[in-house]
Amino acid sequence: MNDKKVVGEKAVEYVKDGMVVGLGTGSTVFHTISKLGKLVEEGLSIKGIPTSKQTEKLAKEVGIPLVMFNEIEQIDLAIDGADEVDDDFNLIKGGGGALLREKIIAKAAKSFIVIADPHKRVNKLGAFPLPVEVVPFGFEMTMKHIQDLGCSPHLRQNNGIPFLTDNGNYIFDCHFPKISQPGELEKNLNLIPGVVENGLFVGMADKVITLNREKTIIINGRV
């Protein structure tokens, strides 16, 4: 069984005719978008708003009509993956480099569904290095300020040169020993000049779809 395919396709059940849907980025949501493309071909009427150029390309390939923010009043539902999910539904995202657009869309959505294969579930965030998006200007100084918060930041690179996000920014992958207060860390990171956004998504997920050890689908939601 492909865990990512199972949870990715399960999320599609929450998509209804006429919705504006935020389309996430990554290997799990790939299956969501592929399934939605098949349903659109069969008559489902939706509009998608992508979180990355990669997702935009995939959505066009499978036939999902896309819109821009200036064409819509709201996003009804956003579906995206995560690199880590804790017991309070807090997330680390940004392993694929799309964290800023992902957070903009998740915040704008009436409902935000997270799809995650079982090994993404953790008791405490922090085993996965936290991505922090920064502007290139003065990034060396920005790194020092991030480091002062108690982590070891590493500039993400691609073939020996700094990785660039879709927004033309850099990413630091930050290794914290543990993240016991994700809400406080999220705010402190975003107070640093040069930091554009960080990959902590605190209190944003409304539902998390995953599997248990027996490979049964589990859907947890906020009360």
Short mmCIF file of C-alpha atoms in Angstrom, two decimals:
data_model
loop_
_atom_site.label_atom_id
_atom_site.label_comp_id
_atom_site.label_asym_id
_atom_site.label_seq_id
_atom_site.Cartn_x
_atom_site.Cartn_y
_atom_site.Cartn_z
CA MET A 1 0.00 0.00 0.00
CA ASN A 2 1.24 3.48 -0.84
CA ASP A 3 0.61 5.45 2.37
CA LYS A 4 0.95 8.81 0.65
CA LYS A 5 -1.52 7.86 -2.06
CA VAL A 6 -4.08 6.63 0.49
CA VAL A 7 -4.10 9.78 2.61
CA GLY A 8 -3.69 12.09 -0.39
CA GLU A 9 -6.76 10.68 -2.11
CA LYS A 10 -8.78 10.60 1.13
CA ALA A 11 -8.53 14.38 1.38
CA VAL A 12 -10.30 14.70 -1.96
CA GLU A 13 -13.55 13.64 -0.26
CA TYR A 14 -13.69 17.07 1.39
CA VAL A 15 -13.63 18.92 -1.93
CA LYS A 16 -17.10 19.93 -3.08
CA ASP A 17 -18.44 21.33 -6.34
CA GLY A 18 -17.85 25.06 -6.71
CA MET A 19 -15.00 25.30 -4.20
CA VAL A 20 -11.82 27.32 -4.48
CA VAL A 21 -9.11 24.92 -3.33
CA GLY A 22 -5.60 25.74 -2.13
CA LEU A 23 -3.28 23.16 -3.69
CA GLY A 24 -0.25 22.23 -1.60
CA THR A 25 3.20 21.14 -2.63
CA GLY A 26 5.00 17.83 -2.18
CA SER A 27 4.94 14.10 -2.73
CA THR A 28 1.78 13.40 -0.70
CA VAL A 29 -0.38 16.18 -2.12
CA PHE A 30 0.75 15.05 -5.58
CA HIS A 31 -1.80 12.24 -5.21
CA THR A 32 -4.51 14.69 -4.12
CA ILE A 33 -3.97 16.86 -7.18
CA SER A 34 -3.83 13.87 -9.52
CA LYS A 35 -7.14 12.57 -8.14
CA LEU A 36 -8.75 16.00 -8.38
CA GLY A 37 -7.68 16.19 -12.01
CA LYS A 38 -9.54 12.97 -12.75
CA LEU A 39 -12.66 14.28 -10.99
CA VAL A 40 -12.50 17.56 -12.91
CA GLU A 41 -12.36 15.52 -16.10
CA GLU A 42 -15.51 13.74 -14.91
CA GLY A 43 -17.36 17.00 -14.27
CA LEU A 44 -16.26 18.36 -10.87
CA SER A 45 -16.25 22.17 -10.98
CA ILE A 46 -13.50 23.70 -8.83
CA LYS A 47 -10.85 26.38 -9.04
CA GLY A 48 -7.36 25.84 -7.70
CA ILE A 49 -4.79 28.23 -6.28
CA PRO A 50 -1.28 26.71 -6.19
CA THR A 51 1.35 27.06 -3.47
CA SER A 52 4.31 26.73 -5.84
CA LYS A 53 5.39 26.81 -9.46
CA GLN A 54 5.79 23.03 -9.24
CA THR A 55 2.17 22.63 -8.15
CA GLU A 56 0.98 25.11 -10.76
CA LYS A 57 2.64 23.00 -13.46
CA LEU A 58 1.10 19.76 -12.15
CA ALA A 59 -2.38 21.26 -11.80
CA LYS A 60 -2.29 22.50 -15.38
CA GLU A 61 -1.14 19.09 -16.59
CA VAL A 62 -4.10 17.33 -14.95
CA GLY A 63 -6.62 19.96 -16.06
CA ILE A 64 -7.47 21.82 -12.85
CA PRO A 65 -8.53 25.44 -13.63
CA LEU A 66 -6.35 27.90 -11.71
CA VAL A 67 -7.09 31.37 -10.35
CA MET A 68 -5.16 34.24 -8.76
CA PHE A 69 -5.95 35.93 -5.45
CA ASN A 70 -7.43 38.98 -7.19
CA GLU A 71 -10.03 36.74 -8.85
CA ILE A 72 -11.49 35.22 -5.68
CA GLU A 73 -13.23 36.31 -2.49
CA GLN A 74 -11.92 33.45 -0.34
CA ILE A 75 -10.31 30.02 -0.36
CA ASP A 76 -12.79 27.39 0.80
CA LEU A 77 -10.31 24.61 1.52
CA ALA A 78 -6.53 24.16 1.47
CA ILE A 79 -4.92 20.71 1.34
CA ASP A 80 -1.21 20.29 2.01
CA GLY A 81 1.35 17.93 3.45
CA ALA A 82 3.76 18.42 6.35
CA ASP A 83 7.27 17.44 7.34
CA GLU A 84 6.23 16.99 10.98
CA VAL A 85 2.91 17.05 12.84
CA ASP A 86 2.76 17.08 16.64
CA ASP A 87 -0.06 16.00 18.96
CA ASP A 88 -1.50 19.54 19.00
CA PHE A 89 -1.64 19.68 15.17
CA ASN A 90 1.28 22.10 14.99
CA LEU A 91 3.39 21.58 11.88
CA ILE A 92 6.84 21.97 10.42
CA LYS A 93 6.62 22.64 6.70
CA GLY A 94 9.00 23.87 4.03
CA GLY A 95 11.12 20.85 3.17
CA GLY A 96 10.22 21.50 -0.44
CA GLY A 97 10.93 25.21 -0.17
CA ALA A 98 7.36 26.53 -0.60
CA LEU A 99 6.63 27.46 3.02
CA LEU A 100 5.81 31.15 2.45
CA ARG A 101 3.19 30.56 -0.24
CA GLU A 102 1.90 27.54 1.67
CA LYS A 103 1.36 29.64 4.79
CA ILE A 104 -0.31 32.47 2.88
CA ILE A 105 -2.79 30.04 1.37
CA ALA A 106 -3.37 28.04 4.56
CA LYS A 107 -4.10 31.27 6.46
CA ALA A 108 -6.53 32.45 3.77
CA ALA A 109 -8.48 29.17 3.73
CA LYS A 110 -11.69 28.62 5.67
CA SER A 111 -10.48 25.08 6.35
CA PHE A 112 -6.97 23.63 6.22
CA ILE A 113 -6.49 19.87 5.88
CA VAL A 114 -3.07 18.31 6.43
CA ILE A 115 -2.24 14.95 4.88
CA ALA A 116 0.68 13.03 6.33
CA ASP A 117 2.04 9.51 6.17
CA PRO A 118 2.50 7.96 9.65
CA HIS A 119 6.20 8.70 10.19
CA LYS A 120 5.47 12.44 10.05
CA ARG A 121 3.61 12.24 13.39
CA VAL A 122 5.77 13.23 16.37
CA ASN A 123 5.31 14.05 20.06
CA LYS A 124 7.48 17.17 19.82
CA LEU A 125 8.55 19.12 16.76
CA GLY A 126 12.22 19.55 15.94
CA ALA A 127 13.74 16.33 14.61
CA PHE A 128 13.13 17.73 11.12
CA PRO A 129 15.21 20.91 10.62
CA LEU A 130 12.99 23.99 10.63
CA PRO A 131 13.09 25.91 7.31
CA VAL A 132 13.34 29.69 7.61
CA GLU A 133 13.02 31.82 4.47
CA VAL A 134 15.22 34.94 4.39
CA VAL A 135 16.00 37.70 1.93
CA PRO A 136 19.45 37.37 0.34
CA PHE A 137 20.55 40.87 1.40
CA GLY A 138 22.51 40.61 4.65
CA PHE A 139 21.71 36.92 5.05
CA GLU A 140 24.96 36.34 6.95
CA MET A 141 23.79 38.70 9.70
CA THR A 142 20.30 37.24 9.63
CA MET A 143 21.86 33.82 10.21
CA LYS A 144 23.62 35.09 13.34
CA HIS A 145 20.35 36.41 14.77
CA ILE A 146 18.62 33.10 14.05
CA GLN A 147 21.48 31.26 15.70
CA ASP A 148 20.97 33.34 18.86
CA LEU A 149 17.58 31.63 19.29
CA GLY A 150 19.37 28.37 20.05
CA CYS A 151 19.75 26.56 16.75
CA SER A 152 22.33 25.58 14.19
CA PRO A 153 21.25 27.15 10.85
CA HIS A 154 22.53 25.81 7.53
CA LEU A 155 22.05 27.63 4.25
CA ARG A 156 20.18 25.31 1.88
CA GLN A 157 22.16 24.75 -1.31
CA ASN A 158 21.56 23.25 -4.71
CA ASN A 159 24.65 22.01 -6.55
CA GLY A 160 26.90 24.22 -4.48
CA ILE A 161 24.91 27.45 -4.86
CA PRO A 162 22.19 28.83 -2.55
CA PHE A 163 18.76 27.32 -3.14
CA LEU A 164 16.27 29.94 -4.32
CA THR A 165 12.59 29.83 -3.42
CA ASP A 166 9.87 30.74 -5.91
CA ASN A 167 10.05 34.19 -4.31
CA GLY A 168 13.78 34.59 -4.98
CA ASN A 169 14.79 34.12 -1.33
CA TYR A 170 17.19 31.84 0.56
CA ILE A 171 16.30 29.16 3.12
CA PHE A 172 18.11 28.29 6.32
CA ASP A 173 17.43 24.77 7.63
CA CYS A 174 17.63 25.23 11.38
CA HIS A 175 18.42 22.37 13.76
CA PHE A 176 16.84 23.00 17.16
CA PRO A 177 17.42 20.42 19.94
CA LYS A 178 13.65 20.44 20.49
CA ILE A 179 10.82 22.88 19.95
CA SER A 180 8.82 22.94 23.16
CA GLN A 181 7.06 26.28 22.50
CA PRO A 182 6.45 26.47 18.74
CA GLY A 183 4.17 29.52 18.97
CA GLU A 184 6.78 31.59 20.76
CA LEU A 185 9.55 30.47 18.41
CA GLU A 186 7.43 31.29 15.36
CA LYS A 187 6.94 34.87 16.59
CA ASN A 188 10.57 35.35 17.62
CA LEU A 189 11.87 34.18 14.25
CA ASN A 190 9.56 36.53 12.37
CA LEU A 191 10.75 39.49 14.46
CA ILE A 192 14.25 39.14 13.01
CA PRO A 193 14.94 41.64 10.20
CA GLY A 194 15.62 39.69 7.03
CA VAL A 195 13.38 36.76 7.95
CA VAL A 196 10.47 36.55 5.52
CA GLU A 197 8.65 33.59 7.11
CA ASN A 198 9.35 30.34 8.91
CA GLY A 199 8.02 26.81 8.57
CA LEU A 200 6.17 26.61 11.89
CA PHE A 201 2.43 26.38 11.27
CA VAL A 202 0.96 26.82 14.75
CA GLY A 203 -2.77 26.35 15.34
CA MET A 204 -3.56 26.41 11.63
CA ALA A 205 -4.50 22.81 10.77
CA ASP A 206 -8.19 21.95 11.14
CA LYS A 207 -7.87 18.28 10.23
CA VAL A 208 -4.98 15.84 9.96
CA ILE A 209 -5.41 12.74 7.82
CA THR A 210 -2.92 9.94 8.42
CA LEU A 211 -2.70 6.17 8.99
CA ASN A 212 -2.21 4.10 12.13
CA ARG A 213 0.09 1.09 12.49
CA GLU A 214 -2.58 -1.15 11.00
CA LYS A 215 -2.72 1.13 7.94
CA THR A 216 -6.23 2.28 8.81
CA ILE A 217 -7.04 5.92 7.95
CA ILE A 218 -7.22 8.20 10.97
CA ILE A 219 -8.82 11.64 10.77
CA ASN A 220 -8.19 13.97 13.72
CA GLY A 221 -9.82 17.36 13.90
CA ARG A 222 -10.21 20.31 16.20
CA VAL A 223 -13.28 20.28 18.44
#
